[in-house]
mmCIF file of C-alpha atoms in Angstrom:
data_model
loop_
_atom_site.group_PDB
_atom_site.id
_atom_site.type_symbol
_atom_site.label_atom_id
_atom_site.label_comp_id
_atom_site.label_asym_id
_atom_site.label_seq_id
_atom_site.Cartn_x
_atom_site.Cartn_y
_atom_site.Cartn_z
ATOM 1 C CA ILE A 103 179.020 120.964 186.627
ATOM 2 C CA LEU A 104 182.482 119.114 187.447
ATOM 3 C CA THR A 105 180.937 115.594 186.806
ATOM 4 C CA LYS A 106 177.955 116.302 184.494
ATOM 5 C CA CYS A 107 175.958 114.194 186.651
ATOM 6 C CA ASP A 108 172.009 114.871 187.588
ATOM 7 C CA THR A 109 172.974 115.655 191.464
ATOM 8 C CA GLN A 110 168.993 116.463 191.767
ATOM 9 C CA ASN A 111 168.262 112.443 192.216
ATOM 10 C CA TRP A 112 169.854 110.259 194.349
ATOM 11 C CA GLN A 113 171.745 107.924 192.082
ATOM 12 C CA GLY A 114 173.250 110.819 190.308
ATOM 13 C CA TYR A 115 174.253 112.426 193.364
ATOM 14 C CA LEU A 116 176.183 108.942 194.811
ATOM 15 C CA GLN A 117 177.613 108.820 191.173
ATOM 16 C CA ALA A 118 179.040 112.293 191.052
ATOM 17 C CA HIS A 119 180.509 111.345 194.469
ATOM 18 C CA ARG A 120 182.059 108.352 193.128
ATOM 19 C CA LEU A 121 183.605 110.303 190.094
ATOM 20 C CA ARG A 122 185.097 112.808 192.362
ATOM 21 C CA ARG A 123 187.025 110.088 194.389
ATOM 22 C CA ALA A 124 188.277 108.711 191.359
ATOM 23 C CA TYR A 125 189.551 111.920 190.730
ATOM 24 C CA PHE A 126 191.468 112.591 193.783
ATOM 25 C CA ARG A 127 192.343 109.049 193.529
ATOM 26 C CA SER A 128 194.427 109.437 190.076
ATOM 27 C CA PHE A 129 196.642 112.026 191.671
ATOM 28 C CA GLY A 130 197.554 109.347 194.472
ATOM 29 C CA ALA A 131 194.727 109.834 197.392
ATOM 30 C CA THR A 132 194.151 107.126 199.361
ATOM 31 C CA ALA A 133 191.906 108.532 202.107
ATOM 32 C CA THR A 134 188.867 110.218 202.532
ATOM 33 C CA ASP A 135 188.220 112.435 205.645
ATOM 34 C CA HIS A 136 184.983 113.272 207.083
ATOM 35 C CA GLY A 137 184.298 115.846 209.791
ATOM 36 C CA HIS A 138 180.538 115.596 211.221
ATOM 37 C CA PRO A 139 178.903 117.175 214.347
ATOM 38 C CA THR A 140 178.411 113.273 215.677
ATOM 39 C CA ALA A 141 179.020 109.847 214.589
ATOM 40 C CA ARG A 142 175.414 109.285 213.899
ATOM 41 C CA THR A 143 175.102 106.664 211.192
ATOM 42 C CA GLU A 144 172.000 105.116 209.270
ATOM 43 C CA ASN A 145 171.307 102.261 207.187
ATOM 44 C CA LEU A 146 168.317 102.981 205.147
ATOM 45 C CA SER A 147 167.042 101.105 202.143
ATOM 46 C CA CYS A 148 167.800 102.706 198.480
ATOM 47 C CA GLU A 149 164.073 103.610 198.438
ATOM 48 C CA ASP A 150 164.146 105.264 201.867
ATOM 49 C CA ALA A 151 167.344 107.065 201.074
ATOM 50 C CA ALA A 152 166.080 108.265 197.694
ATOM 51 C CA ALA A 153 162.719 109.588 199.372
ATOM 52 C CA LEU A 154 164.703 111.161 202.229
ATOM 53 C CA PHE A 155 167.376 112.706 199.398
ATOM 54 C CA ASP A 156 164.403 114.142 197.346
ATOM 55 C CA LYS A 157 163.135 115.923 200.909
ATOM 56 C CA VAL A 158 166.377 117.447 201.214
ATOM 57 C CA VAL A 159 166.824 118.509 197.629
ATOM 58 C CA ARG A 160 163.633 120.447 197.935
ATOM 59 C CA GLY A 161 164.398 121.811 201.246
ATOM 60 C CA GLN A 162 161.299 120.279 202.836
ATOM 61 C CA ALA A 163 163.651 118.154 205.471
ATOM 62 C CA SER A 164 163.040 118.767 209.176
ATOM 63 C CA PRO A 165 166.420 119.204 211.045
ATOM 64 C CA GLN A 166 165.755 115.626 212.389
ATOM 65 C CA GLU A 167 165.602 114.424 208.531
ATOM 66 C CA ALA A 168 168.623 116.464 207.900
ATOM 67 C CA GLU A 169 170.949 114.918 210.497
ATOM 68 C CA ARG A 170 169.391 111.271 209.289
ATOM 69 C CA PHE A 171 170.479 112.145 205.417
ATOM 70 C CA ARG A 172 174.014 113.191 207.145
ATOM 71 C CA GLY A 173 173.948 109.692 209.067
ATOM 72 C CA GLN A 174 173.413 108.207 205.795
ATOM 73 C CA MET A 175 175.845 109.574 204.075
ATOM 74 C CA LEU A 176 178.626 108.307 206.097
ATOM 75 C CA THR A 177 177.250 104.950 205.298
ATOM 76 C CA GLU A 178 177.328 105.587 201.882
ATOM 77 C CA MET A 179 180.779 106.607 201.994
ATOM 78 C CA ALA A 180 181.745 103.513 203.851
ATOM 79 C CA ARG A 181 180.219 101.768 200.697
ATOM 80 C CA MET A 182 182.032 103.736 198.506
ATOM 81 C CA SER A 183 185.402 102.806 200.683
ATOM 82 C CA LEU A 184 184.707 99.350 199.864
ATOM 83 C CA GLU A 185 184.242 99.843 195.979
ATOM 84 C CA ASP A 186 187.438 102.012 195.585
ATOM 85 C CA SER A 187 189.763 100.833 198.431
ATOM 86 C CA MET A 188 189.867 104.386 199.916
ATOM 87 C CA VAL A 189 190.507 104.361 203.691
ATOM 88 C CA MET A 190 187.767 106.354 205.703
ATOM 89 C CA GLN A 191 188.468 108.603 208.202
ATOM 90 C CA LEU A 192 185.839 110.106 210.788
ATOM 91 C CA HIS A 193 186.444 113.410 212.924
ATOM 92 C CA PRO A 194 183.341 113.721 214.674
ATOM 93 C CA GLY A 195 182.560 115.954 218.085
ATOM 94 C CA SER A 196 183.175 119.773 217.431
ATOM 95 C CA TRP A 197 180.513 122.190 218.025
ATOM 96 C CA ARG A 198 181.691 124.954 215.378
ATOM 97 C CA ASN A 199 181.538 128.594 215.996
ATOM 98 C CA HIS A 200 180.092 128.080 219.441
ATOM 99 C CA SER A 201 180.214 131.840 220.209
ATOM 100 C CA PRO A 202 177.671 133.903 218.067
ATOM 101 C CA THR A 203 178.802 137.199 218.964
ATOM 102 C CA ILE A 204 182.499 136.247 218.031
ATOM 103 C CA PHE A 205 181.239 134.778 214.495
ATOM 104 C CA SER A 206 178.915 137.540 213.871
ATOM 105 C CA ALA A 207 181.879 139.973 214.236
ATOM 106 C CA TYR A 208 184.950 138.003 213.282
ATOM 107 C CA GLY A 209 183.207 134.875 210.836
ATOM 108 C CA ARG A 210 184.228 131.375 211.362
ATOM 109 C CA ASP A 211 187.496 129.483 212.854
ATOM 110 C CA LYS A 212 188.072 132.122 215.719
ATOM 111 C CA GLY A 213 188.744 129.792 218.204
ATOM 112 C CA PHE A 214 185.288 129.024 219.216
ATOM 113 C CA ASP A 215 185.275 125.497 217.998
ATOM 114 C CA ILE A 216 184.505 123.471 221.292
ATOM 115 C CA PRO A 217 184.694 119.624 222.050
ATOM 116 C CA LYS A 218 181.423 118.003 222.779
ATOM 117 C CA SER A 219 180.240 114.411 224.016
ATOM 118 C CA ALA A 220 179.944 111.912 221.103
ATOM 119 C CA ASP A 221 178.212 108.513 221.025
ATOM 120 C CA PHE A 222 180.405 105.910 219.031
ATOM 121 C CA VAL A 223 178.850 102.754 220.334
ATOM 122 C CA GLY A 224 175.155 103.707 219.080
ATOM 123 C CA GLY A 225 175.932 106.082 216.493
ATOM 124 C CA LEU A 226 178.173 103.471 214.306
ATOM 125 C CA LYS A 227 176.056 100.691 214.775
ATOM 126 C CA PRO A 228 174.307 100.796 211.723
ATOM 127 C CA LEU A 229 177.351 101.224 209.570
ATOM 128 C CA LEU A 230 179.092 98.532 211.647
ATOM 129 C CA ASP A 231 176.092 96.234 211.188
ATOM 130 C CA ARG A 232 176.371 96.688 207.300
ATOM 131 C CA PHE A 233 180.500 96.673 207.047
ATOM 132 C CA GLY A 234 181.782 96.114 210.137
ATOM 133 C CA HIS A 235 183.313 92.868 209.055
ATOM 134 C CA GLU A 236 184.013 93.736 205.575
ATOM 135 C CA LYS A 237 187.958 92.687 205.020
ATOM 136 C CA ASN A 238 188.706 95.486 202.568
ATOM 137 C CA PHE A 239 187.114 98.010 204.547
ATOM 138 C CA THR A 240 189.119 100.447 207.012
ATOM 139 C CA LEU A 241 187.579 103.138 209.161
ATOM 140 C CA ILE A 242 190.035 105.368 211.412
ATOM 141 C CA LEU A 243 187.951 107.136 214.107
ATOM 142 C CA PHE A 244 189.215 110.251 215.913
ATOM 143 C CA THR A 245 187.570 111.613 218.905
ATOM 144 C CA LEU A 246 187.511 115.194 220.891
ATOM 145 C CA ASP A 247 185.790 113.537 223.394
ATOM 146 C CA GLU A 248 188.449 111.856 225.928
ATOM 147 C CA THR A 249 185.965 109.843 228.060
ATOM 148 C CA THR A 250 185.087 107.729 224.964
ATOM 149 C CA LEU A 251 188.638 106.489 224.456
ATOM 150 C CA SER A 252 188.675 103.955 226.780
ATOM 151 C CA ARG A 253 184.694 103.183 227.163
ATOM 152 C CA GLU A 254 183.932 103.140 223.690
ATOM 153 C CA LEU A 255 186.672 103.403 220.915
ATOM 154 C CA ALA A 256 188.948 101.036 222.424
ATOM 155 C CA PRO A 257 186.774 98.453 222.971
ATOM 156 C CA LEU A 258 185.198 98.853 219.286
ATOM 157 C CA ALA A 259 188.722 99.057 217.769
ATOM 158 C CA GLY A 260 189.457 95.490 219.368
ATOM 159 C CA ALA A 261 186.329 94.033 218.232
ATOM 160 C CA TYR A 262 185.531 95.260 214.691
ATOM 161 C CA PRO A 263 188.434 94.216 212.112
ATOM 162 C CA CYS A 264 187.292 97.451 209.944
ATOM 163 C CA LEU A 265 188.066 99.787 212.914
ATOM 164 C CA LYS A 266 191.490 101.587 213.654
ATOM 165 C CA LEU A 267 192.314 104.500 216.339
ATOM 166 C CA GLY A 268 193.489 107.605 215.211
ATOM 167 C CA PRO A 269 195.847 109.547 217.163
ATOM 168 C CA ALA A 270 195.096 112.032 219.870
ATOM 169 C CA TRP A 271 193.862 114.989 217.927
ATOM 170 C CA TRP A 272 193.199 118.903 217.945
ATOM 171 C CA PHE A 273 192.843 119.830 221.727
ATOM 172 C CA TYR A 274 194.505 116.587 222.698
ATOM 173 C CA ASP A 275 197.590 117.149 220.262
ATOM 174 C CA SER A 276 199.818 117.742 223.343
ATOM 175 C CA PRO A 277 202.286 115.787 225.109
ATOM 176 C CA GLU A 278 199.588 115.445 228.083
ATOM 177 C CA GLY A 279 196.732 114.696 225.470
ATOM 178 C CA MET A 280 199.313 112.311 223.762
ATOM 179 C CA ARG A 281 200.200 110.500 227.153
ATOM 180 C CA ARG A 282 196.356 110.147 228.247
ATOM 181 C CA TYR A 283 196.259 108.695 224.691
ATOM 182 C CA ARG A 284 197.905 106.027 225.203
ATOM 183 C CA GLU A 285 197.301 104.897 228.948
ATOM 184 C CA LEU A 286 193.075 104.828 227.901
ATOM 185 C CA VAL A 287 193.372 102.827 224.591
ATOM 186 C CA THR A 288 196.360 100.534 225.111
ATOM 187 C CA GLU A 289 195.164 98.335 227.597
ATOM 188 C CA THR A 290 191.969 97.321 225.440
ATOM 189 C CA ALA A 291 193.074 98.221 221.720
ATOM 190 C CA GLY A 292 196.590 97.446 221.922
ATOM 191 C CA PHE A 293 199.103 99.010 219.614
ATOM 192 C CA TYR A 294 197.997 97.467 216.432
ATOM 193 C CA ASN A 295 194.638 98.757 216.375
ATOM 194 C CA THR A 296 195.969 102.391 216.317
ATOM 195 C CA VAL A 297 197.498 104.070 213.297
ATOM 196 C CA GLY A 298 200.543 105.473 214.893
ATOM 197 C CA PHE A 299 200.647 109.254 214.220
ATOM 198 C CA ASN A 300 199.654 111.501 211.541
ATOM 199 C CA ASP A 301 199.084 114.996 210.915
ATOM 200 C CA ASP A 302 196.891 117.141 208.841
ATOM 201 C CA THR A 303 197.726 120.406 209.948
ATOM 202 C CA ARG A 304 197.745 123.363 207.713
ATOM 203 C CA ALA A 305 200.693 124.964 209.917
ATOM 204 C CA LEU A 306 203.045 123.047 207.703
ATOM 205 C CA CYS A 307 206.174 124.497 209.517
ATOM 206 C CA THR A 308 204.968 122.553 212.604
ATOM 207 C CA ILE A 309 204.802 118.954 211.273
ATOM 208 C CA PRO A 310 208.293 118.256 212.122
ATOM 209 C CA ALA A 311 208.014 119.358 215.773
ATOM 210 C CA ARG A 312 204.475 117.206 216.373
ATOM 211 C CA HIS A 313 206.090 114.051 214.944
ATOM 212 C CA ASP A 314 209.090 114.508 217.041
ATOM 213 C CA MET A 315 207.075 115.476 220.265
ATOM 214 C CA ALA A 316 204.579 112.045 219.176
ATOM 215 C CA ARG A 317 207.383 110.008 219.182
ATOM 216 C CA ARG A 318 208.771 110.993 221.901
ATOM 217 C CA ILE A 319 205.688 110.522 223.867
ATOM 218 C CA ASP A 320 205.304 106.807 222.703
ATOM 219 C CA CYS A 321 208.863 105.854 223.982
ATOM 220 C CA GLY A 322 208.392 107.424 227.296
ATOM 221 C CA PHE A 323 205.281 105.197 227.295
ATOM 222 C CA LEU A 324 206.990 102.141 226.109
ATOM 223 C CA ALA A 325 209.796 102.788 228.344
ATOM 224 C CA GLY A 326 207.264 102.776 231.220
ATOM 225 C CA LEU A 327 206.573 99.162 230.231
ATOM 226 C CA VAL A 328 209.922 97.885 229.992
ATOM 227 C CA ALA A 329 210.546 99.391 233.181
ATOM 228 C CA THR A 330 207.364 97.311 234.840
ATOM 229 C CA HIS A 331 208.273 94.328 232.843
ATOM 230 C CA MET A 332 205.354 94.193 230.668
ATOM 231 C CA LEU A 333 207.568 94.484 227.648
ATOM 232 C CA GLU A 334 211.200 93.130 226.786
ATOM 233 C CA GLU A 335 213.427 96.295 225.792
ATOM 234 C CA ALA A 336 213.514 94.646 222.073
ATOM 235 C CA GLU A 337 209.936 94.642 221.579
ATOM 236 C CA ALA A 338 209.848 98.069 222.582
ATOM 237 C CA HIS A 339 212.220 98.763 220.058
ATOM 238 C CA GLN A 340 209.799 97.276 217.305
ATOM 239 C CA VAL A 341 206.658 98.845 218.414
ATOM 240 C CA ALA A 342 208.561 102.458 218.565
ATOM 241 C CA TYR A 343 209.161 101.584 214.912
ATOM 242 C CA GLU A 344 205.739 100.476 214.102
ATOM 243 C CA LEU A 345 204.161 103.614 215.775
ATOM 244 C CA ALA A 346 206.743 105.872 213.967
ATOM 245 C CA TYR A 347 206.572 104.714 210.614
ATOM 246 C CA SER A 348 204.849 101.080 209.650
ATOM 247 C CA LEU A 349 201.276 101.604 211.448
ATOM 248 C CA ALA A 350 200.749 104.751 209.408
ATOM 249 C CA LYS A 351 201.775 103.278 206.326
ATOM 250 C CA LYS A 352 200.057 100.148 206.537
ATOM 251 C CA ALA A 353 196.733 101.982 207.681
ATOM 252 C CA TYR A 354 196.495 104.623 204.845
ATOM 253 C CA ARG A 355 197.616 101.807 202.284
ATOM 254 C CA LEU A 356 201.054 103.793 201.333
#
């Protein structure tokens, strides 16, 4: 209805996405955000993707095929980001509405969204095989699985030019969560493969306090590096400015 595209066929469905992206870009949007259960991606041929889409539309896809389609759509979103220069964000790893008792009694979003383990190295490989070295593509990764920060995400962001690490998110958007984040990612990914601090909360009145907290935690981390002679004080001042302002502005093409 919105796009007048035939969304019952694969190419029409993709074109509808392109038109809606263009609509939001016309109002100043510079990034997309994708909330998925996992970081799984696929890189199917056009023919295989169209055949899979047909099964999904007809309601004949198995759960495994539905997940495969979800993964293919992440790769299609990456392709569109190359076309329209929108930054791509991925927030995977939440088991939504974990308690059926609470969900049936009160509905969704009642405190039972729980972090779960994530596989970024294997999950993102099809997408990175296709677009990982494209100069005009940026993918910002977030995680609810802290164990992946030093083991997977920091090495990936240090290796692939398209990848950046988003700040500590949701359960870890806290003083200790932010400290652990810096300790786990900085040695391998550095500061400039992160995007500083951003905030997509709907609790609008908390935004100034959250940014203030993030800046204090980052400055405390930098002070430790100065005290141990790993950074000069002037360098720490510059990095603090980058973390508070410049990195986010650059990453989101503002």
